[in-house]
Tab-separated table of N, CA and C in Angstrom:
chain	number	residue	atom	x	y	z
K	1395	UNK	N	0.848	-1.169	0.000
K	1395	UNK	CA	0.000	0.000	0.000
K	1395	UNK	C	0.889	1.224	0.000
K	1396	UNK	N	0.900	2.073	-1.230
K	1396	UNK	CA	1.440	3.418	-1.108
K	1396	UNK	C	0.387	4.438	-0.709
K	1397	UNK	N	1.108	5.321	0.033
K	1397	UNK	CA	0.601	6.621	0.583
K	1397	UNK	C	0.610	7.397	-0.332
K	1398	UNK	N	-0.437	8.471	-0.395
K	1398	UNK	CA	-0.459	9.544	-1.477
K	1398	UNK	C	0.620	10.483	-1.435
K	1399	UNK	N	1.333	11.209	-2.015
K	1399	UNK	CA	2.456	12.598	-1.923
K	1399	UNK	C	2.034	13.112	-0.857
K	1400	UNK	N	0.712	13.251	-0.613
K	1400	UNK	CA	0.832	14.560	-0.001
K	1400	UNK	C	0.603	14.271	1.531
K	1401	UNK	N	0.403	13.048	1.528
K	1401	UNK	CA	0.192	12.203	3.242
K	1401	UNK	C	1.471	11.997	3.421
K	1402	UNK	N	2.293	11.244	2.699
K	1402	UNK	CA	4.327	11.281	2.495
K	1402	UNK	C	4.790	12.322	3.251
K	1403	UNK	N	4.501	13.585	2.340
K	1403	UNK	CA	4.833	14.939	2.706
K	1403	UNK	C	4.886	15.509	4.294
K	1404	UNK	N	3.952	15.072	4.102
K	1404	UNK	CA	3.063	15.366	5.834
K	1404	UNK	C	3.910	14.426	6.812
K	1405	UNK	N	3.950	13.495	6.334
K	1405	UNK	CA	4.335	12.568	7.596
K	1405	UNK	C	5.925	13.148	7.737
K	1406	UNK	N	6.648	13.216	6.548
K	1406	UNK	CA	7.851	13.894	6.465
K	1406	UNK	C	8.325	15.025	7.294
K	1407	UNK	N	6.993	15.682	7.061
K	1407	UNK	CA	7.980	17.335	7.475
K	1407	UNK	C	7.223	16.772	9.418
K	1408	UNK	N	6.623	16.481	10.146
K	1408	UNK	CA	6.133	15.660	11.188
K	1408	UNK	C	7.221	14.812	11.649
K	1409	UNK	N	8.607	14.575	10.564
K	1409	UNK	CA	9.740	13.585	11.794
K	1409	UNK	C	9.377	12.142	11.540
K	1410	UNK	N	7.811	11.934	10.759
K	1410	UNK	CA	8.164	10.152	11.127
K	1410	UNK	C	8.975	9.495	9.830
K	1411	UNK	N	9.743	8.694	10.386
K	1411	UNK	CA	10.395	8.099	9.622
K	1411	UNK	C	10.060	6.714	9.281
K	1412	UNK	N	9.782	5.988	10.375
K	1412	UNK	CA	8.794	4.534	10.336
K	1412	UNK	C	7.549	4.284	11.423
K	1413	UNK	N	6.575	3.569	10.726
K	1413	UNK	CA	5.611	3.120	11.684
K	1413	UNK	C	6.011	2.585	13.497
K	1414	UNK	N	5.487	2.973	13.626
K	1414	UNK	CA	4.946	2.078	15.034
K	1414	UNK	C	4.585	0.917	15.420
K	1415	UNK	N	4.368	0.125	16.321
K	1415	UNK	CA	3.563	-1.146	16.254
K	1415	UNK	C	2.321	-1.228	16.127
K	1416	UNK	N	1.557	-0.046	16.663
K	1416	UNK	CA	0.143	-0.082	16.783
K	1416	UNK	C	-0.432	0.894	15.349
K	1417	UNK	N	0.625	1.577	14.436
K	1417	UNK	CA	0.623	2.247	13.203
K	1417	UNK	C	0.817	0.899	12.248
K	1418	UNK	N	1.738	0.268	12.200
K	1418	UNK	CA	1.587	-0.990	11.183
K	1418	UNK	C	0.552	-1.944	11.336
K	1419	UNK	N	-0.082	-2.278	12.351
K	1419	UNK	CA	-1.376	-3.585	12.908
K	1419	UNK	C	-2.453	-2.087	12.145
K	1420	UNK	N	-2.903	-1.266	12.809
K	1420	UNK	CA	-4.000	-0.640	12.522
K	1420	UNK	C	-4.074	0.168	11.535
K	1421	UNK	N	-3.433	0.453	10.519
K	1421	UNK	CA	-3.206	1.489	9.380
K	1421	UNK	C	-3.540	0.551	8.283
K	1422	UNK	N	-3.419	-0.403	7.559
K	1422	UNK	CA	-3.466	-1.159	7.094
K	1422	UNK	C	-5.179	-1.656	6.854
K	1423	UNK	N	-5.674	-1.798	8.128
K	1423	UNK	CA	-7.327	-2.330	8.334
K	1423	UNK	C	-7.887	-1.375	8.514
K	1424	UNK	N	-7.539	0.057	8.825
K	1424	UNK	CA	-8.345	1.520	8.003
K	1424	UNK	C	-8.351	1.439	7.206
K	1425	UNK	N	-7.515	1.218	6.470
K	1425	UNK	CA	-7.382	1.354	4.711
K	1425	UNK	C	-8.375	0.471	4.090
K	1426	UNK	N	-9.012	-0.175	5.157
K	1426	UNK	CA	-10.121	-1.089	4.058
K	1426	UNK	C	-11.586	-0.745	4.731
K	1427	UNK	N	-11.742	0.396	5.153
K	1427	UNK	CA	-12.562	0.828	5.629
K	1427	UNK	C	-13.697	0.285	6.729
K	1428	UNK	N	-12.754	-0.470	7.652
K	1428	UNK	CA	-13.327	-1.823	8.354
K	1428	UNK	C	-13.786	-0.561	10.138
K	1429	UNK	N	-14.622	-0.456	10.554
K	1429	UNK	CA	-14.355	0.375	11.981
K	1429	UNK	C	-13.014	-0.771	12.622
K	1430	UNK	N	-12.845	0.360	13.551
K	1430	UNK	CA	-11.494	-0.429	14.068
K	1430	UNK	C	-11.557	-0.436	15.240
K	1431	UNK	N	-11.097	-0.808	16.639
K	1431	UNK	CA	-10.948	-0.482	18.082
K	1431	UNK	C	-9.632	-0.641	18.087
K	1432	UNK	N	-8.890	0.871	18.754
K	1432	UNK	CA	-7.173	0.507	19.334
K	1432	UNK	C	-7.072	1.054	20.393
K	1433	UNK	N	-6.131	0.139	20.837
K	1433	UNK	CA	-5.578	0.805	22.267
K	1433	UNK	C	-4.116	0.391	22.516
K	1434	UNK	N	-3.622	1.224	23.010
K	1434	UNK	CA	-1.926	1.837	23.619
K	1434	UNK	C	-1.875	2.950	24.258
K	1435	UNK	N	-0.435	2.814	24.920
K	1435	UNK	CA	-0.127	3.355	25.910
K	1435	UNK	C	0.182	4.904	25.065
K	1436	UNK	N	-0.079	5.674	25.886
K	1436	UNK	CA	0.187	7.557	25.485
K	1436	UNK	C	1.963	7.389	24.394
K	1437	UNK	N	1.403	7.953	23.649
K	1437	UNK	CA	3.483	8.164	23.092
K	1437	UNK	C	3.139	7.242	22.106
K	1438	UNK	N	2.040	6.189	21.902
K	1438	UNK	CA	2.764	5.131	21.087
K	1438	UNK	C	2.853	5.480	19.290
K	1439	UNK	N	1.614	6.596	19.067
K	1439	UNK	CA	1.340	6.801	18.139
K	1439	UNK	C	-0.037	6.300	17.194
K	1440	UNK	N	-0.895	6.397	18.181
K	1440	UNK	CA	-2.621	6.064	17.801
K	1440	UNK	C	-3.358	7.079	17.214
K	1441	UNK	N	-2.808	8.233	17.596
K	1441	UNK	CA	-3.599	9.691	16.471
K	1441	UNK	C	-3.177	9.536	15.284
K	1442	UNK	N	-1.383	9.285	14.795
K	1442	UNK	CA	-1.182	9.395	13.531
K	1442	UNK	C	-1.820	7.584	13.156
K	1443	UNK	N	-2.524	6.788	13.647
K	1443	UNK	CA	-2.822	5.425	13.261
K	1443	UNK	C	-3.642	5.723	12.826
K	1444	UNK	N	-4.922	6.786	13.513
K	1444	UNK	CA	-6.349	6.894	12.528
K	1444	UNK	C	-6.227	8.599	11.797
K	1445	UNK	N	-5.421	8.770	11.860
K	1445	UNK	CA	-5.413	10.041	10.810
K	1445	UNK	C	-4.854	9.838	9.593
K	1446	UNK	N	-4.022	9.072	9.613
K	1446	UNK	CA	-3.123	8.777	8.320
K	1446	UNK	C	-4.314	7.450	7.054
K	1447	UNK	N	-4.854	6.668	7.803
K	1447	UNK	CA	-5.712	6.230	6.773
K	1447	UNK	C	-7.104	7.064	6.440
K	1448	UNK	N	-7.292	7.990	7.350
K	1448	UNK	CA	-8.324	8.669	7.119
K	1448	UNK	C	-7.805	9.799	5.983
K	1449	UNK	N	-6.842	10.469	6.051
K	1449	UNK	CA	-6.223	11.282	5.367
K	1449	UNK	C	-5.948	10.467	4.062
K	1450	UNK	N	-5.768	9.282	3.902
K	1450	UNK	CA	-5.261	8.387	2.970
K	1450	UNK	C	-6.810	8.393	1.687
K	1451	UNK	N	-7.617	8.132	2.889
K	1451	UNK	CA	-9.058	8.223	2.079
K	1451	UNK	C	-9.324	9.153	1.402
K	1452	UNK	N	-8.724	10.591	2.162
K	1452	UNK	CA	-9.393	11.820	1.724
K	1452	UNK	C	-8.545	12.299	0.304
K	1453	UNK	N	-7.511	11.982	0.263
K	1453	UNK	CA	-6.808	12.378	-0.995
K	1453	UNK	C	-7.117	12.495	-2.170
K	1454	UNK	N	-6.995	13.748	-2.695
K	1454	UNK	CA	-8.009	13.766	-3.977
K	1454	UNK	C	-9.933	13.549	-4.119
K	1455	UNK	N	-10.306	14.336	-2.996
K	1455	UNK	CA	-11.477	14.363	-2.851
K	1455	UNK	C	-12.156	16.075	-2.940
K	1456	UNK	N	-13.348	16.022	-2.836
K	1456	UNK	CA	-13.989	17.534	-3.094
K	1456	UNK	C	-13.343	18.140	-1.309
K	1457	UNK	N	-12.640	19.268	-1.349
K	1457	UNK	CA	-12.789	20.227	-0.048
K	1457	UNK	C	-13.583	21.096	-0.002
K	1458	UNK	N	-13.760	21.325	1.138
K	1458	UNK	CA	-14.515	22.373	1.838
K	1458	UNK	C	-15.955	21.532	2.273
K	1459	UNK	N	-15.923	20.409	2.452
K	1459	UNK	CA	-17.118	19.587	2.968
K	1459	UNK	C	-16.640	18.747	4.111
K	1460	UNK	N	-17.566	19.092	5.698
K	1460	UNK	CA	-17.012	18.032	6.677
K	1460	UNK	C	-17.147	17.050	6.378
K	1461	UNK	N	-16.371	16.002	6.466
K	1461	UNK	CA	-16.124	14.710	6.206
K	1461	UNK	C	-15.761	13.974	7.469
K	1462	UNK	N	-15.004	14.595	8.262
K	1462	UNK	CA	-13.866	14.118	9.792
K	1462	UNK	C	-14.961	14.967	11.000
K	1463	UNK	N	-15.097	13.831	12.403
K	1463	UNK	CA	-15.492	14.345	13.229
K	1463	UNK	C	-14.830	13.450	13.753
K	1464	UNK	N	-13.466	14.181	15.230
K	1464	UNK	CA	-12.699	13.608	16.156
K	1464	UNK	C	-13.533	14.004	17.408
K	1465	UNK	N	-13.862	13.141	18.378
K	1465	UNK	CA	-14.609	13.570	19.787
K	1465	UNK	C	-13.969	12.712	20.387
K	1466	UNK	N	-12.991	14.021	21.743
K	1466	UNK	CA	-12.530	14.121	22.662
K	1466	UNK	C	-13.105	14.450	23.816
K	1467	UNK	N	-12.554	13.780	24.823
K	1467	UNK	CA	-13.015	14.120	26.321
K	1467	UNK	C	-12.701	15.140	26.825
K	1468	UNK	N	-11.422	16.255	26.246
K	1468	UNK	CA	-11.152	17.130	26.946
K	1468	UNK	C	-10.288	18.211	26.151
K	1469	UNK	N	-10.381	19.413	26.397
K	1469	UNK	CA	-9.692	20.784	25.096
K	1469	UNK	C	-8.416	19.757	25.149
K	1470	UNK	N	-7.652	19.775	26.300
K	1470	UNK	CA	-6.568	19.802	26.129
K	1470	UNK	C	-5.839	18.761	24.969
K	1471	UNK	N	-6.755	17.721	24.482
K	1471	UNK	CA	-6.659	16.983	23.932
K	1471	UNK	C	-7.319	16.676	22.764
K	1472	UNK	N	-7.992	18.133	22.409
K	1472	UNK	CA	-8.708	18.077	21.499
K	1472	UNK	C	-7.302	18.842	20.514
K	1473	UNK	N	-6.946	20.131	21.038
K	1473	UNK	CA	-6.240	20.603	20.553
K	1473	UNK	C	-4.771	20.006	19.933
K	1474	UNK	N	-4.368	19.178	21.138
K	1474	UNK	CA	-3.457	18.515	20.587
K	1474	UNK	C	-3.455	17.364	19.580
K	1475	UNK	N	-4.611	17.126	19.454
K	1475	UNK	CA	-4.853	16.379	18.173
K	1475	UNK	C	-5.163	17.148	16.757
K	1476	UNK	N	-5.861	18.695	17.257
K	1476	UNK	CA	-6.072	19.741	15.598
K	1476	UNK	C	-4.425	20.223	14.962
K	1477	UNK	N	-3.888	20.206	16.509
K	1477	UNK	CA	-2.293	20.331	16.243
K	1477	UNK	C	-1.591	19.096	14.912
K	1478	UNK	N	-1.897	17.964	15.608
K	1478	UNK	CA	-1.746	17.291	14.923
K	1478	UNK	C	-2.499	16.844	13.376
K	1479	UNK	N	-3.905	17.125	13.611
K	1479	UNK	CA	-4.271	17.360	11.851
K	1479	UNK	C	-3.864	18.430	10.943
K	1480	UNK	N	-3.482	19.298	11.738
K	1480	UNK	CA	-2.944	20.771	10.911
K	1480	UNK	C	-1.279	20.339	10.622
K	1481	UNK	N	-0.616	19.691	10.815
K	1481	UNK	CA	0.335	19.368	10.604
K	1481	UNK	C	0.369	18.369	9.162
K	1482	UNK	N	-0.259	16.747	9.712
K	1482	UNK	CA	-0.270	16.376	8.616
K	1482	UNK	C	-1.433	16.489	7.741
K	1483	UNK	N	-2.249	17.503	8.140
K	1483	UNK	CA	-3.267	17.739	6.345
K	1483	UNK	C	-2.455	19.286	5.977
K	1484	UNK	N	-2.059	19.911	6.523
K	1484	UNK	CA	-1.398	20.756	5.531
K	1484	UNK	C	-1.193	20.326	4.091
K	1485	UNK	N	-0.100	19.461	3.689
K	1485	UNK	CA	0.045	19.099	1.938
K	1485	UNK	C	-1.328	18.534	1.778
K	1486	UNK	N	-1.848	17.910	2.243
K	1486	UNK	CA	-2.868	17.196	1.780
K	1486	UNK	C	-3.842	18.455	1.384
K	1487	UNK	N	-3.865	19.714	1.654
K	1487	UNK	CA	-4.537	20.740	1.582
K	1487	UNK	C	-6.052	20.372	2.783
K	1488	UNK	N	-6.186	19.507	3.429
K	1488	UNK	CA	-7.703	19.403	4.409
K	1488	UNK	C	-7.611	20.545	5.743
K	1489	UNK	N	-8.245	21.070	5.974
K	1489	UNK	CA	-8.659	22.123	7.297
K	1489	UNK	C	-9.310	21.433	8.001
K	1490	UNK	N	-9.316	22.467	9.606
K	1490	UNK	CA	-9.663	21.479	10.476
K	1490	UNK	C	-10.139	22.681	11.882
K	1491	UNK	N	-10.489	22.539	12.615
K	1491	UNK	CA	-11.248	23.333	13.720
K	1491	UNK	C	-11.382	22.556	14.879
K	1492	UNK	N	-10.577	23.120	15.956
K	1492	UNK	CA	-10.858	22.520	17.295
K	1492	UNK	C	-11.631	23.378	17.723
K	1493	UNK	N	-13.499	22.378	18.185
K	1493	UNK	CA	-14.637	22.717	19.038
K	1493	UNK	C	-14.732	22.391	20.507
K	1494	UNK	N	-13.979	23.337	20.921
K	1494	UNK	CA	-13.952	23.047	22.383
K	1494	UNK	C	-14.675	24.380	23.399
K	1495	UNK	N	-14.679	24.102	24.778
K	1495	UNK	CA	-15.552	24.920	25.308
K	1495	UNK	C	-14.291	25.886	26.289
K	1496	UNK	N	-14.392	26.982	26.784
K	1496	UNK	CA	-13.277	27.629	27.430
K	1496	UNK	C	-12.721	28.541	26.442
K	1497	UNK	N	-13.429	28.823	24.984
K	1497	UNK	CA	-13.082	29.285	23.877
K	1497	UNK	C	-14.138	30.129	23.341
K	1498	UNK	N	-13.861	31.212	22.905
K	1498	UNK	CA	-14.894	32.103	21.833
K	1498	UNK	C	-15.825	31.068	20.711
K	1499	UNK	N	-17.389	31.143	20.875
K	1499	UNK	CA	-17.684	30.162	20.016
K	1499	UNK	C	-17.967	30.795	18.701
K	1500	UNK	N	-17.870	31.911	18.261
K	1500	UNK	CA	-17.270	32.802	17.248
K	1500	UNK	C	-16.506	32.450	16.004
K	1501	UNK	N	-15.383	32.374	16.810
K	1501	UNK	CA	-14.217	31.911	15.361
K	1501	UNK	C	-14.809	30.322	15.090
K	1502	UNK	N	-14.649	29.814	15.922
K	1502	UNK	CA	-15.554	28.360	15.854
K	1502	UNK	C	-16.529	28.019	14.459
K	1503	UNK	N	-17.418	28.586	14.858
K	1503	UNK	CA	-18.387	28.903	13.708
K	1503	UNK	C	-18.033	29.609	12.279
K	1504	UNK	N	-16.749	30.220	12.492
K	1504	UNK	CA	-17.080	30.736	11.220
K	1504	UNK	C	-16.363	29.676	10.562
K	1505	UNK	N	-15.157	28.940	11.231
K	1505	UNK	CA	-14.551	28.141	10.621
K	1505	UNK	C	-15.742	26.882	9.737
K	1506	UNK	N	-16.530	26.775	11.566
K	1506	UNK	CA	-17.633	25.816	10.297
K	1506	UNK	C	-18.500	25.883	9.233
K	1507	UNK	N	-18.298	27.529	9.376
K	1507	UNK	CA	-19.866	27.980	8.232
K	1507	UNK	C	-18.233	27.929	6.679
K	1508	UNK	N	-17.367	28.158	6.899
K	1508	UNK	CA	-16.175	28.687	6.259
K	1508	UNK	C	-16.005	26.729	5.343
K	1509	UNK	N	-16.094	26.224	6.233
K	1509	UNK	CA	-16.162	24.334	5.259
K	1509	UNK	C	-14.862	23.972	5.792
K	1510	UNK	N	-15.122	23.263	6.690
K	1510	UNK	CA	-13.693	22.599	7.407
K	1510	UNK	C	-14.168	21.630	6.741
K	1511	UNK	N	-13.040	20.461	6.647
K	1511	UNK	CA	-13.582	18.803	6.398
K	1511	UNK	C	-12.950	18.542	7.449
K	1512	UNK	N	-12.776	18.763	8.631
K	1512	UNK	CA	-12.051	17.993	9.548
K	1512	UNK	C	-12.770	18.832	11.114
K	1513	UNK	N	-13.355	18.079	11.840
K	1513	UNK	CA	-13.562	18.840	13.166
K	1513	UNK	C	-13.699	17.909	14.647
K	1514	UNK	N	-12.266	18.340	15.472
K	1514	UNK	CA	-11.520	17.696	16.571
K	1514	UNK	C	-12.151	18.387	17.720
K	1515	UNK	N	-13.501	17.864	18.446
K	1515	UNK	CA	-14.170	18.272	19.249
K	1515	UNK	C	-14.513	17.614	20.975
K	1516	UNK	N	-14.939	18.191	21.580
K	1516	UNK	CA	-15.616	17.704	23.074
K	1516	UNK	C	-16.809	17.902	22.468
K	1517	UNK	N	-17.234	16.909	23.012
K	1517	UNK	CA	-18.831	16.514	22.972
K	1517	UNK	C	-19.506	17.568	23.422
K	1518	UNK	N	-19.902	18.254	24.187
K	1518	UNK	CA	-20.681	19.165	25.198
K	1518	UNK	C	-20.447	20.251	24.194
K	1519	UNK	N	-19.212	20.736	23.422
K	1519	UNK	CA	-19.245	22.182	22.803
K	1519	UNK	C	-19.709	22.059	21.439
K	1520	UNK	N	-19.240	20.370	20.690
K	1520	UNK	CA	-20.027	20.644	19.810
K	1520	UNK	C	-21.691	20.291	19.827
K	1521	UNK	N	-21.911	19.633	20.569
K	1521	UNK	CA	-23.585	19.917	20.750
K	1521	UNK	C	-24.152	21.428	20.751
K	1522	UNK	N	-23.236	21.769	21.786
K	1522	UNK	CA	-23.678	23.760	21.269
K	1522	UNK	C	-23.855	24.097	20.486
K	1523	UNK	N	-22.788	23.699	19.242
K	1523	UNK	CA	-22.785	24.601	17.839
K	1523	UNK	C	-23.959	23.827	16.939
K	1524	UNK	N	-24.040	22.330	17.651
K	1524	UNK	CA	-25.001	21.769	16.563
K	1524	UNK	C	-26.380	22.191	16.742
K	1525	UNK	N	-26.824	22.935	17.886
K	1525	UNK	CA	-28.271	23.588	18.509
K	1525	UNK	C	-28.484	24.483	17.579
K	1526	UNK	N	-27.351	25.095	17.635
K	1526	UNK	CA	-27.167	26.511	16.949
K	1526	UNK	C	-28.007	26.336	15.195
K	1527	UNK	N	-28.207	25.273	14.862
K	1527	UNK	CA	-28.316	24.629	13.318
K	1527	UNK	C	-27.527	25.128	11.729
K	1528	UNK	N	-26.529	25.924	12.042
K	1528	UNK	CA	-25.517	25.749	10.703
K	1528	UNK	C	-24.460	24.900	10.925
K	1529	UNK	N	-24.541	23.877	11.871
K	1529	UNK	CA	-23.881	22.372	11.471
K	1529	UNK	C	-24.302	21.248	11.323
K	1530	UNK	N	-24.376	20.822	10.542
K	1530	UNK	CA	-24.880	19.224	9.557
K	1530	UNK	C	-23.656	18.883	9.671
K	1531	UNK	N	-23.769	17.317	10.507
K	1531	UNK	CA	-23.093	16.586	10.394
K	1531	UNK	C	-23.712	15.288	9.308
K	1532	UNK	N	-24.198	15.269	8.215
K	1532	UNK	CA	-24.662	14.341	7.242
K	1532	UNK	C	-24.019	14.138	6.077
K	1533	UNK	N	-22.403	14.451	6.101
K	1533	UNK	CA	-21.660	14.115	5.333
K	1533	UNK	C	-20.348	14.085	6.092
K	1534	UNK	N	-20.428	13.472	6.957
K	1534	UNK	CA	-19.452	12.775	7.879
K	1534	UNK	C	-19.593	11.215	7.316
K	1535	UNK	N	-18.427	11.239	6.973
K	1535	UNK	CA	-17.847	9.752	6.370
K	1535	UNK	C	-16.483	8.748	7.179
K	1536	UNK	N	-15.968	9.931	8.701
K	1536	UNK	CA	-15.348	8.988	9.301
K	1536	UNK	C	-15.355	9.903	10.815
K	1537	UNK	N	-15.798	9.014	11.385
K	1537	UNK	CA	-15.853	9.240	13.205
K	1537	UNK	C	-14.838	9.040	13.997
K	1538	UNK	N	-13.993	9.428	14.663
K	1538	UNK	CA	-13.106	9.025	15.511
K	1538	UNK	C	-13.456	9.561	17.067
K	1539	UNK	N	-13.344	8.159	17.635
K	1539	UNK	CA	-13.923	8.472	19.036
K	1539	UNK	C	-12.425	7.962	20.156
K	1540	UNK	N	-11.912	9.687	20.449
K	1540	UNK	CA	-10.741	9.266	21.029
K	1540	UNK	C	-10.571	9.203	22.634
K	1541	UNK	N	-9.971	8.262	22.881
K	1541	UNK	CA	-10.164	7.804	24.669
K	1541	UNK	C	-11.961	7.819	25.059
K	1542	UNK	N	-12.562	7.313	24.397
K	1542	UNK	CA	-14.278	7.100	24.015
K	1542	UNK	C	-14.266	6.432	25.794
K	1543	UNK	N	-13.423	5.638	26.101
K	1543	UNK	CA	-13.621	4.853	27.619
K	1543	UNK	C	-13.658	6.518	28.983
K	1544	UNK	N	-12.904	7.274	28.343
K	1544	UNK	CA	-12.337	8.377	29.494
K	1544	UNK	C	-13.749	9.092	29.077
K	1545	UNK	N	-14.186	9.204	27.547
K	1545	UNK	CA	-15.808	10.140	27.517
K	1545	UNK	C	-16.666	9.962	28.057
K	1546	UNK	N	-17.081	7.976	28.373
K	1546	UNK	CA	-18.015	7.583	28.995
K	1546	UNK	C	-17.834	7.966	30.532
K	1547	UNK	N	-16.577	7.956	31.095
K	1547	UNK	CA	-16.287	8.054	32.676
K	1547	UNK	C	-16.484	9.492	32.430
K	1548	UNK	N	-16.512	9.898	31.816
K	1548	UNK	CA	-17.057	11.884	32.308
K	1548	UNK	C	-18.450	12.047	32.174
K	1549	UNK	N	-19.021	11.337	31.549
K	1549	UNK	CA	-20.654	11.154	31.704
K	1549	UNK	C	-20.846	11.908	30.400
K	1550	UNK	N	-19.836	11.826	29.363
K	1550	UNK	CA	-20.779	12.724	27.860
K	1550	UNK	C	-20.840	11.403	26.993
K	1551	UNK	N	-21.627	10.207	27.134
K	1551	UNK	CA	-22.068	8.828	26.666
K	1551	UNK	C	-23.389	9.390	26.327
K	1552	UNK	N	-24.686	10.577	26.704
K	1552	UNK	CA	-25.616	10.617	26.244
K	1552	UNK	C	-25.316	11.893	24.963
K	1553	UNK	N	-23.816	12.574	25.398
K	1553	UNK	CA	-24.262	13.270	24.410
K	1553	UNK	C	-23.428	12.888	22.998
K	1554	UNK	N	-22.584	11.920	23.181
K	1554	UNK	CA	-21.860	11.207	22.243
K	1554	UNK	C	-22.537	10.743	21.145
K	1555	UNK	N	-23.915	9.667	22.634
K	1555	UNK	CA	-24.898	8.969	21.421
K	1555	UNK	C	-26.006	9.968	20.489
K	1556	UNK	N	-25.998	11.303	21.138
K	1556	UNK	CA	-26.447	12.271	20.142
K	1556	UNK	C	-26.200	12.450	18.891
K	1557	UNK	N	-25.058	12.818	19.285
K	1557	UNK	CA	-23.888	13.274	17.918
K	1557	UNK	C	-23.801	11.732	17.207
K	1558	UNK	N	-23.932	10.833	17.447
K	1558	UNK	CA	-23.494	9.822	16.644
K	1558	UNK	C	-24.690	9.604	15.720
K	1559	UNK	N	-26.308	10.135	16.656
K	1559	UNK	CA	-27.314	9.189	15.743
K	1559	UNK	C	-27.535	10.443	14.411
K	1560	UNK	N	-26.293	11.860	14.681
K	1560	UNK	CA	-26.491	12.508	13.359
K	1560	UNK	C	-25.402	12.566	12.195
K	1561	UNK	N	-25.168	11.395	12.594
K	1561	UNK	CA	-23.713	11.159	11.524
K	1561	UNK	C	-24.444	9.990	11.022
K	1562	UNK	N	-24.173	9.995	9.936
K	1562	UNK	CA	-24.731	8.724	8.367
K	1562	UNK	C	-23.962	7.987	8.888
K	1563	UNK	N	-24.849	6.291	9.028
K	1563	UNK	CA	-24.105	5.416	9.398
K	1563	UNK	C	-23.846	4.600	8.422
K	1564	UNK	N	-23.481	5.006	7.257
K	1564	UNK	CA	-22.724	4.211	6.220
K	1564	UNK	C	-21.190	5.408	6.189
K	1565	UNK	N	-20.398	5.082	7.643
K	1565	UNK	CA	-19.476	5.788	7.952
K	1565	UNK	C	-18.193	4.592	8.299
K	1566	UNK	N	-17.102	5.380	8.678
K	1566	UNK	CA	-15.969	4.485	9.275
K	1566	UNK	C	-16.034	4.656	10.620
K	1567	UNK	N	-15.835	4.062	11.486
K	1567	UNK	CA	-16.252	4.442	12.939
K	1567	UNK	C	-14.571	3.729	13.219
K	1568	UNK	N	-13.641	4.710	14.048
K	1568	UNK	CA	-12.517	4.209	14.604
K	1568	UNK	C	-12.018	4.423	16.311
């Protein structure tokens, strides 16, 4: 399986030089659009495991349409994952918006009215913006539900299953 240029690129100017253990087992069975469950220890490299086949998918597709919804348990980790999509979708040309709460919901919005295909959120803030109704999530084609065990222990499991029953479930769920 080759990577597109512009996922290469990305991973390049990002430092990686080779997979991981939990990047070679799970990168591979994204790529066939199977939902996946992973787990490892912090450091191992599980964000670039479901970003890189998701990004793999997106290559050479229409932009400016959400496609990516990441839901996190917490900013701090929301961000450090938009960190990380803004890194490797740069070449790939994909945008991206961390929806978190502790933040102006302002720029937020315009980014979404603006056509992110990528949005790295807490549950609780994007339910806000989705009240609000200029976000459709009905062309969401891949879900990533990160530390989903730490979302349920914070008690956002009812608003997860919200957000999930408005995402098309002819999706990738990882």
């Amino acid at each position: 399986m080759g990577l597109a240029p512009e996922v290469l690129s990305g991973l390049s100017d990002m430092g990686y030089t080779a997979p991981t253990p939990i990047q070679e087992r799970a990168i591979p069975l994204a790529m066939t659009g199977q939902d996946l469950i992973a787990s490892g220890a912090t450091g191992t490299g599980k964000t670039a495991a479901f970003l890189i086949p998701i990004f793999q998918q997106l290559a050479g597709t229409e932009r400016g349409v959400l496609r990516v919804v990441v839901l996190t348990p917490t900013r701090e980790l929301a961000l450090q994952i938009d960190e990380q999509v803004l890194g490797l979708g740069y070449h790939a040309g994909l945008s991206s918006v961390a929806i978190v709460g502790g933040m102006k919901m302002n720029p937020q919005e315009d980014a979404i009215r603006s056509g992110v295909e990528i949005i790295v959120a807490t549950p609780g803030r994007l339910m806000d913006h989705m009240k609000q109704k200029y976000l459709s999530l009905d062309t969401v084609q891949f879900l990533v539900l990160d530390e989903a065990d730490r979302m349920f222990d914070m008690g956002f499991l009812p608003d997860v299953h919200h957000i999930v029953s408005r995402i098309p479930k002819d999706r990738q769920t990882l």
